[in-house]
Amino acid sequence: MERHLFVIFGATGDLTKRKLLPALYHLIAEQDHGICVVLGVARSELDDEDFRKMAREALADAGYDADRASAWCDDRLHYQRVASGEDDTALAARIARIEADHDLPGNRVFYLALPPSAFGPTVEALGEVGLVDAPGWVRLVVEKPFGRDLDSARDLNTLVHRVFAEEEVYRIDHYLGKETVQNLLTFRFANTTFESLWNRDRIDQVQITVAESRPVGGRGGYYEQAGAVRDMVQNHLTQVLTLVAMEAPSAFDPVAIRNEKVKVLDSISPIDPGDVVLGQYVTGSLDGQHVAGYRDEEKVDDDSTTPTYAALRLRIENWRWQGVPFLIRTGKALPRRVTQVAVRFKQAPVAFFESMNQPSDLHSDVLLITLQPDEGFELRIDVKKPGERLRLETIPLHFEYGAQFGHIPDAYETLLADVIAGDQTLFVRADEVEASWRLYQPLLDEPPHLEFYAAGSWGPDDADRLLGNGRTWITR
């Protein structure tokens, strides 16, 4: 990969410590992905050595060899304080000096590990001091959420495009960096057995679950402004849905793939309020431990109506998916942490097994795609149990990435490698962001009635209604 400067705005934050520095170190120092010099930028009064000390501690926490990590930090890490507009000019001068000292050609990555309110001012400052007018390539990485509704997303796109071209913008969603998410395209389009079944003739419904066992905890101030729809549905869940539902792209390149994802979003019918269940957790127990209700969390209003749970039934009105419901759900303080896609195939159209068994013995085949915590695939099929009497039992045929391949790259590691290589396949395009916000804006304008569920449960009972008669939510 080409020599470059990687500038992290928000360099003293939790994301930088837990994810960005370990991912960059593994890519550059452990896997030799070219020469990368890192410049941390934040408001804190630190110098280079303070920042390097922080980085050494972060890398030690991530399990890396202390001596080797320390040498990398000393050689490649720098820090610049920016606390006011006047500091922007000093930042530009520091970048020029670092590039000269390390013989860099002017290739620059600007990573905004910042609160959303700081995205716009930071982008404007980069343009005003001329940092985007570099001798080499320039790339901007923006963390989610990209806007908090349709209007703000449009405004932010407009502002970003005044400074950066769309092909220079990388809107990051770390779910898209997971190996299983990436492998969805290979799984579907390289295995003709499944692609031939991937349609309304063979599939009964698709369920997408992102369950979090942790309550909101100390993030109450942020979550009050976000809620489940903004925090998870509009981005993570919808991104996975588009990859499951998209048509085969004309080529395996970023433009073709992202075109097909936008087509999926444009094909989803307006959401009926009756197809939405919003919930908020109250006092309960999780793993034998008492869990306080959401309204008892720090910085949460006593009468808060912010949803911590959302379940929706979506309808994709195109030739492939007409009549197949896509059920998506997410929530806080649920029984366990799991992210998965469950594809339920239609039952066999004959009932001769029922003359010999209880009707419940025959189940629909299910393909379960687990994104976390144990990435892999599982196909659940019915087989005959040993014995004289004909009895059926559902068994799993499964594959796990860790068991087969060992170490699985962290999602951020994968995505940062793509940023450095200039590959936008796994990043969200401007029109895709706006199409997603457009779909969910009515829920933000007029949210349905809020229901309550006990912490440690799987959410409001009414969410089962979305599935249809005789169907249940599927989890591994």
XYZ file of N, CA and C in Angstrom, residues 192-376:
555
model
N -24.449 -21.737 -6.407
C -25.687 -21.708 -7.184
C -26.816 -22.468 -6.505
N -26.488 -23.422 -5.634
C -27.543 -24.146 -4.918
C -28.407 -23.184 -4.128
N -27.774 -22.278 -3.384
C -28.544 -21.349 -2.563
C -29.112 -20.197 -3.385
N -28.364 -19.716 -4.360
C -28.892 -18.609 -5.159
C -30.172 -19.016 -5.883
N -30.283 -20.258 -6.306
C -31.500 -20.715 -6.987
C -32.694 -20.789 -6.040
N -32.434 -20.819 -4.715
C -33.512 -20.860 -3.723
C -33.812 -19.483 -3.142
N -33.018 -18.502 -3.514
C -33.046 -17.182 -2.857
C -34.143 -16.302 -3.467
N -35.411 -16.657 -3.254
C -36.509 -15.913 -3.872
C -37.828 -16.245 -3.196
N -38.888 -15.588 -3.653
C -40.220 -15.725 -3.057
C -40.808 -17.121 -3.234
N -40.313 -17.911 -4.196
C -40.855 -19.257 -4.401
C -40.404 -20.218 -3.318
N -39.254 -19.982 -2.690
C -38.692 -20.941 -1.746
C -38.553 -20.404 -0.320
N -38.540 -19.085 -0.158
C -38.308 -18.511 1.171
C -39.611 -17.989 1.759
N -39.866 -18.367 3.011
C -41.084 -17.951 3.710
C -40.915 -16.566 4.325
N -39.788 -16.353 5.008
C -39.516 -15.043 5.603
C -38.035 -14.954 5.961
N -37.571 -13.730 6.160
C -36.196 -13.468 6.567
C -36.235 -12.662 7.863
N -35.482 -13.119 8.867
C -35.391 -12.421 10.149
C -33.958 -11.933 10.358
N -33.816 -10.689 10.775
C -32.499 -10.122 11.075
C -32.533 -9.594 12.504
N -31.662 -10.111 13.332
C -31.644 -9.769 14.764
C -30.293 -9.182 15.155
N -30.332 -8.048 15.856
C -29.152 -7.502 16.520
C -29.539 -7.306 17.978
N -29.181 -8.274 18.811
C -29.546 -8.248 20.224
C -28.336 -7.880 21.061
N -28.537 -6.996 22.021
C -27.480 -6.580 22.931
C -27.891 -6.909 24.358
N -27.050 -7.618 25.072
C -27.387 -8.001 26.438
C -27.163 -6.861 27.426
N -26.274 -5.963 27.106
C -26.004 -4.865 28.032
C -27.136 -3.836 28.020
N -27.481 -3.302 29.191
C -28.391 -2.148 29.217
C -27.654 -0.905 28.741
N -28.344 0.210 28.709
C -27.736 1.450 28.222
C -26.611 1.909 29.149
N -26.800 1.749 30.464
C -25.739 2.100 31.413
C -25.364 3.572 31.353
N -24.064 3.844 31.281
C -23.575 5.219 31.318
C -23.765 6.005 30.038
N -24.384 5.407 29.012
C -24.578 6.109 27.739
C -25.958 6.753 27.642
N -26.602 6.973 28.782
C -27.956 7.511 28.769
C -28.075 8.844 28.070
N -27.093 9.728 28.261
C -27.155 11.037 27.616
C -27.181 10.927 26.105
N -26.331 10.041 25.554
C -26.340 9.822 24.102
C -27.620 9.129 23.663
N -28.014 8.072 24.397
C -29.119 7.248 23.926
C -30.442 8.010 23.950
N -30.607 8.943 24.855
C -31.826 9.750 24.879
C -32.008 10.518 23.568
N -30.910 10.864 22.927
C -30.972 11.594 21.663
C -31.023 10.660 20.454
N -30.804 9.387 20.686
C -30.740 8.439 19.567
C -31.933 7.496 19.575
N -31.942 6.526 20.458
C -32.991 5.517 20.457
C -32.681 4.407 19.463
N -33.454 3.333 19.540
C -33.144 2.128 18.774
C -33.188 2.337 17.269
N -34.118 3.161 16.774
C -34.243 3.336 15.320
C -33.022 4.046 14.771
N -32.611 5.134 15.413
C -31.432 5.865 14.950
C -30.138 5.084 15.205
N -30.052 4.455 16.364
C -28.803 3.846 16.796
C -28.475 2.567 16.031
N -29.494 1.778 15.681
C -29.232 0.465 15.101
C -30.007 0.175 13.814
N -31.280 0.540 13.773
C -32.124 0.133 12.640
C -31.702 0.823 11.353
N -31.546 2.144 11.415
C -31.280 2.916 10.203
C -29.946 2.550 9.560
N -29.005 2.046 10.338
C -27.690 1.752 9.774
C -27.388 0.255 9.770
N -27.034 -0.331 10.927
C -26.575 -1.722 10.964
C -27.573 -2.700 10.345
N -28.797 -2.695 10.858
C -29.793 -3.656 10.391
C -30.112 -3.463 8.919
N -30.220 -2.215 8.512
C -30.578 -1.939 7.124
C -29.444 -2.309 6.182
N -28.205 -2.103 6.595
C -27.073 -2.496 5.752
C -27.055 -4.003 5.529
N -27.271 -4.772 6.582
C -27.304 -6.227 6.432
C -28.466 -6.642 5.539
N -29.617 -6.010 5.720
C -30.780 -6.333 4.892
C -30.486 -6.140 3.406
N -29.828 -5.042 3.059
C -29.572 -4.789 1.636
C -28.661 -5.845 1.023
N -27.693 -6.347 1.805
C -26.808 -7.382 1.281
C -27.525 -8.716 1.125
N -28.464 -8.999 2.029
C -29.242 -10.226 1.913
C -30.180 -10.172 0.709
N -30.755 -8.999 0.442
C -31.825 -8.897 -0.538
C -31.388 -8.429 -1.919
N -30.182 -7.908 -2.086
C -29.788 -7.288 -3.347
C -29.701 -8.290 -4.493
N -29.820 -7.786 -5.688
C -29.620 -8.593 -6.891
C -28.126 -8.738 -7.173
N -27.773 -9.685 -8.003
C -26.367 -9.880 -8.361
C -25.853 -8.628 -9.088
N -24.739 -8.042 -8.631
C -24.188 -6.870 -9.319
C -23.581 -7.276 -10.658
N -23.487 -6.317 -11.550
C -22.919 -6.598 -12.868
C -21.427 -6.893 -12.796
N -20.768 -6.431 -11.728
C -19.344 -6.695 -11.513
C -19.075 -6.575 -10.030
N -17.994 -7.209 -9.571
C -17.648 -7.119 -8.156
C -16.803 -5.875 -7.948
N -17.456 -4.735 -8.038
C -16.763 -3.474 -7.799
C -17.674 -2.571 -6.974
N -17.120 -1.543 -6.324
C -17.904 -0.725 -5.402
C -19.136 -0.083 -6.023
N -19.027 0.446 -7.232
C -20.157 1.135 -7.847
C -21.309 0.171 -8.098
N -21.023 -0.981 -8.699
C -22.081 -1.937 -9.026
C -22.750 -2.478 -7.771
N -21.968 -2.809 -6.758
C -22.532 -3.364 -5.528
C -23.387 -2.326 -4.811
N -22.909 -1.125 -4.710
C -23.676 -0.102 -3.998
C -24.901 0.333 -4.775
N -24.859 0.246 -6.096
C -26.062 0.512 -6.891
C -27.175 -0.467 -6.528
N -26.819 -1.746 -6.388
C -27.830 -2.754 -6.083
C -28.386 -2.574 -4.675
N -27.553 -2.130 -3.746
C -28.049 -1.895 -2.391
C -29.073 -0.765 -2.370
N -28.812 0.282 -3.119
C -29.765 1.394 -3.174
C -31.080 0.949 -3.811
N -31.016 0.084 -4.810
C -32.240 -0.429 -5.445
C -33.125 -1.153 -4.434
N -32.502 -1.891 -3.511
C -33.281 -2.570 -2.479
C -34.027 -1.549 -1.625
N -33.329 -0.518 -1.175
C -33.958 0.501 -0.341
C -35.095 1.191 -1.071
N -34.900 1.466 -2.343
C -35.944 2.129 -3.127
C -37.150 1.226 -3.364
N -36.974 -0.096 -3.181
C -38.064 -1.044 -3.425
C -38.886 -1.341 -2.180
N -38.466 -0.862 -1.022
C -39.204 -1.141 0.219
C -40.422 -0.237 0.311
N -41.574 -0.839 0.561
C -42.819 -0.076 0.682
C -42.770 0.831 1.908
N -43.511 1.946 1.879
C -43.629 2.764 3.091
C -44.067 1.898 4.271
N -43.507 2.131 5.419
C -43.735 1.277 6.573
C -45.089 1.579 7.209
N -45.915 0.547 7.346
C -47.211 0.664 8.020
C -46.973 0.738 9.523
N -47.567 1.708 10.229
C -47.376 1.777 11.685
C -47.734 0.481 12.393
N -48.671 -0.303 11.829
C -49.030 -1.582 12.427
C -47.956 -2.634 12.284
N -46.946 -2.353 11.471
C -45.833 -3.285 11.278
C -44.614 -2.906 12.119
N -44.834 -2.091 13.138
C -43.738 -1.615 13.992
C -44.094 -1.827 15.458
N -43.153 -2.354 16.212
C -43.289 -2.464 17.666
C -42.073 -1.808 18.294
N -42.310 -0.772 19.101
C -41.236 -0.111 19.825
C -41.383 -0.410 21.311
N -40.262 -0.632 21.989
C -40.312 -0.969 23.399
C -39.235 -0.279 24.202
N -39.405 -0.326 25.509
C -38.413 0.231 26.437
C -38.315 -0.711 27.635
N -37.091 -1.049 28.040
C -36.950 -2.029 29.115
C -37.195 -1.400 30.488
N -37.821 -2.210 31.340
C -38.044 -1.844 32.732
C -37.221 -2.803 33.600
N -37.336 -2.660 34.892
C -36.550 -3.467 35.826
C -36.715 -4.958 35.551
N -35.618 -5.681 35.601
C -35.651 -7.118 35.395
C -34.357 -7.732 35.881
N -34.067 -8.933 35.399
C -32.826 -9.596 35.791
C -32.164 -10.202 34.569
N -30.842 -10.237 34.586
C -30.058 -10.760 33.484
C -28.900 -11.559 34.062
N -28.837 -12.835 33.710
C -27.821 -13.728 34.266
C -27.815 -13.708 35.787
N -29.029 -13.650 36.352
C -29.160 -13.666 37.801
C -28.872 -12.360 38.493
N -28.577 -11.315 37.711
C -28.257 -10.008 38.285
C -29.404 -9.027 38.052
N -29.686 -8.228 39.056
C -30.727 -7.208 38.938
C -30.321 -6.158 37.908
N -31.257 -5.760 37.055
C -31.015 -4.719 36.057
C -32.053 -3.629 36.244
N -31.595 -2.404 36.425
C -32.508 -1.277 36.585
C -33.186 -0.959 35.263
N -34.356 -0.359 35.336
C -35.070 0.040 34.133
C -34.380 1.187 33.420
N -34.706 1.385 32.157
C -34.066 2.433 31.369
C -34.269 3.806 31.999
N -35.466 4.066 32.510
C -35.745 5.388 33.080
C -34.972 5.642 34.374
N -34.387 4.590 34.932
C -33.570 4.739 36.134
C -32.095 4.953 35.806
N -31.750 4.889 34.518
C -30.357 5.068 34.118
C -29.951 6.537 34.266
N -28.634 6.757 34.401
C -28.108 8.110 34.532
C -28.354 8.920 33.264
N -28.778 10.167 33.426
C -29.021 11.118 32.341
C -30.194 10.717 31.448
N -31.147 9.943 32.001
C -32.358 9.564 31.281
C -33.549 10.210 31.975
N -34.439 10.833 31.203
C -35.622 11.476 31.767
C -36.517 10.457 32.468
N -37.162 10.896 33.561
C -38.037 10.007 34.324
C -39.231 9.530 33.507
N -39.665 10.335 32.550
C -40.807 9.965 31.710
C -40.382 9.761 30.255
N -39.151 9.313 30.048
C -38.594 9.151 28.701
C -39.461 8.234 27.829
N -39.613 8.611 26.580
C -40.306 7.773 25.592
C -39.335 7.247 24.538
N -38.040 7.282 24.831
C -37.029 6.778 23.899
C -37.101 5.262 23.812
N -37.242 4.689 22.619
C -37.291 3.227 22.511
C -35.910 2.595 22.632
N -35.821 1.549 23.441
C -34.595 0.759 23.527
C -34.745 -0.548 22.745
N -35.901 -0.729 22.118
C -36.194 -1.943 21.339
C -37.022 -1.529 20.129
N -36.768 -2.181 19.012
C -37.572 -1.945 17.809
C -37.666 -3.235 17.011
N -38.863 -3.561 16.584
C -39.099 -4.682 15.674
C -39.981 -4.177 14.540
N -39.616 -4.509 13.308
C -40.349 -4.017 12.142
C -40.543 -5.133 11.129
N -41.636 -5.035 10.399
C -41.879 -5.917 9.259
C -41.815 -5.061 7.997
N -40.860 -5.387 7.126
C -40.643 -4.626 5.901
C -41.044 -5.461 4.696
N -41.512 -4.788 3.667
C -41.926 -5.464 2.434
C -41.137 -4.907 1.257
N -40.415 -5.770 0.578
C -39.632 -5.371 -0.600
C -40.450 -5.708 -1.837
N -40.894 -4.688 -2.518
C -41.816 -4.869 -3.640
C -41.039 -4.963 -4.950
N -40.393 -6.112 -5.151
C -39.761 -6.365 -6.443
C -40.001 -7.821 -6.837
N -39.515 -8.209 -7.991
C -39.825 -9.530 -8.543
C -39.327 -10.656 -7.633
N -38.150 -10.502 -7.067
C -37.565 -11.571 -6.259
C -38.288 -11.750 -4.920
N -38.674 -10.636 -4.273
C -39.106 -10.704 -2.878
C -40.582 -10.402 -2.648
N -41.366 -10.224 -3.689
C -42.781 -9.920 -3.505
C -43.443 -10.949 -2.576
N -44.039 -10.453 -1.480
C -44.759 -11.333 -0.564
C -43.922 -11.958 0.528
N -42.594 -11.745 0.524
C -41.722 -12.310 1.560
C -41.446 -11.226 2.603
N -41.939 -11.381 3.835
C -41.670 -10.356 4.850
C -40.229 -10.417 5.351
N -39.637 -9.263 5.541
C -38.331 -9.138 6.189
C -38.591 -8.580 7.583
N -38.281 -9.381 8.602
C -38.499 -8.984 9.986
C -37.158 -8.579 10.592
N -37.086 -7.375 11.130
C -35.851 -6.921 11.751
C -36.150 -6.516 13.187
N -35.221 -6.799 14.082
C -35.412 -6.430 15.495
C -34.058 -6.150 16.139
N -34.093 -5.270 17.127
C -32.904 -4.940 17.892
C -33.339 -4.458 19.259
N -32.501 -4.619 20.258
C -32.871 -4.154 21.585
C -31.719 -4.204 22.560
N -31.880 -3.445 23.618
C -30.947 -3.431 24.739
C -31.495 -4.316 25.861
N -30.591 -4.804 26.728
C -30.952 -5.601 27.902
C -31.744 -6.849 27.524
N -31.359 -7.480 26.411
C -31.970 -8.735 25.982
C -31.160 -9.900 26.572
N -31.648 -11.142 26.469
C -30.984 -12.252 27.170
C -29.532 -12.488 26.788
N -29.168 -12.259 25.545
C -27.767 -12.458 25.172
C -27.423 -11.608 23.961
N -26.117 -11.454 23.754
C -25.612 -10.670 22.629
C -25.499 -11.575 21.413
N -26.194 -11.228 20.342
C -26.114 -12.021 19.125
C -26.561 -11.158 17.941
N -25.876 -11.319 16.830
C -26.279 -10.686 15.573
C -26.362 -11.782 14.524
N -27.518 -11.908 13.893
C -27.688 -13.012 12.958
C -28.794 -12.730 11.948
N -28.726 -13.475 10.845
C -29.767 -13.492 9.826
C -30.331 -14.907 9.797
N -31.645 -15.030 9.897
C -32.310 -16.335 9.825
C -33.205 -16.354 8.589
N -32.867 -17.223 7.643
C -33.666 -17.376 6.423
C -34.531 -18.628 6.596
N -35.835 -18.432 6.731
C -36.753 -19.552 6.915
C -37.339 -19.942 5.552
N -37.066 -21.176 5.133
C -37.593 -21.655 3.862
C -39.026 -22.174 4.045
N -39.743 -22.246 2.973
C -41.127 -22.714 3.043
C -41.165 -24.199 3.385
N -42.232 -24.594 4.076
C -42.397 -26.004 4.412
C -42.718 -26.820 3.171
N -42.414 -28.118 3.260
C -42.779 -29.016 2.167
C -44.293 -28.949 1.934
N -44.744 -28.912 0.665
C -46.169 -28.708 0.370
C -47.017 -29.961 0.527
N -46.461 -31.047 1.058
C -47.234 -32.272 1.279
C -47.251 -32.568 2.764
N -48.249 -33.301 3.209
C -48.431 -33.529 4.638
C -48.435 -35.009 4.986
N -47.771 -35.855 4.175
C -47.848 -37.278 4.474
C -47.118 -37.652 5.752
N -46.179 -36.802 6.213
C -45.522 -37.083 7.482
C -46.509 -36.968 8.649
N -47.522 -36.144 8.510
C -48.435 -35.906 9.610
C -49.277 -37.125 9.945
N -49.401 -38.073 9.031
C -50.156 -39.295 9.325
C -49.394 -40.210 10.267
N -48.091 -39.944 10.434
C -47.264 -40.795 11.278
C -46.639 -40.045 12.450
N -46.745 -38.740 12.443
C -46.108 -37.935 13.485
C -47.027 -36.819 13.933
N -46.619 -36.187 15.027
C -47.283 -34.962 15.414
C -46.903 -33.877 14.395
N -47.850 -32.993 14.040
C -47.531 -31.953 13.046
C -46.290 -31.140 13.404
N -46.010 -30.993 14.700
C -44.864 -30.176 15.098
C -43.530 -30.828 14.781
N -43.547 -32.132 14.408
C -42.301 -32.817 14.083
C -41.665 -32.292 12.804
N -42.486 -31.748 11.902
C -41.976 -31.270 10.621
C -41.759 -29.763 10.698
N -40.528 -29.330 10.442
C -40.202 -27.921 10.549
C -39.729 -27.378 9.201
N -39.799 -26.074 9.085
C -39.190 -25.428 7.928
C -37.681 -25.516 8.057
N -36.993 -25.706 6.929
C -35.533 -25.603 6.944
C -35.152 -24.153 7.217
N -34.074 -23.974 7.960
C -33.635 -22.627 8.320
C -32.142 -22.503 8.060
N -31.757 -21.435 7.371
C -30.348 -21.078 7.214
C -30.057 -19.949 8.185
N -29.136 -20.178 9.116
C -28.802 -19.193 10.137
C -27.398 -18.660 9.863
N -27.293 -17.357 9.641
C -26.014 -16.700 9.368
C -25.676 -15.858 10.590
N -24.662 -16.277 11.340
C -24.300 -15.589 12.582
C -23.137 -14.638 12.325
N -23.338 -13.376 12.685
C -22.320 -12.344 12.493
C -21.508 -12.121 13.760
N -22.111 -12.348 14.914
C -21.405 -12.295 16.192
C -22.250 -13.002 17.243
N -21.666 -13.625 18.243
C -20.234 -13.607 18.548
C -19.432 -14.686 17.821
N -20.049 -15.754 17.345
C -19.326 -16.840 16.678
C -19.699 -16.830 15.201
N -18.865 -16.167 14.386
C -19.201 -15.957 12.988
C -19.257 -17.277 12.228
N -20.334 -17.470 11.480
C -20.446 -18.704 10.714
C -21.843 -18.908 10.152
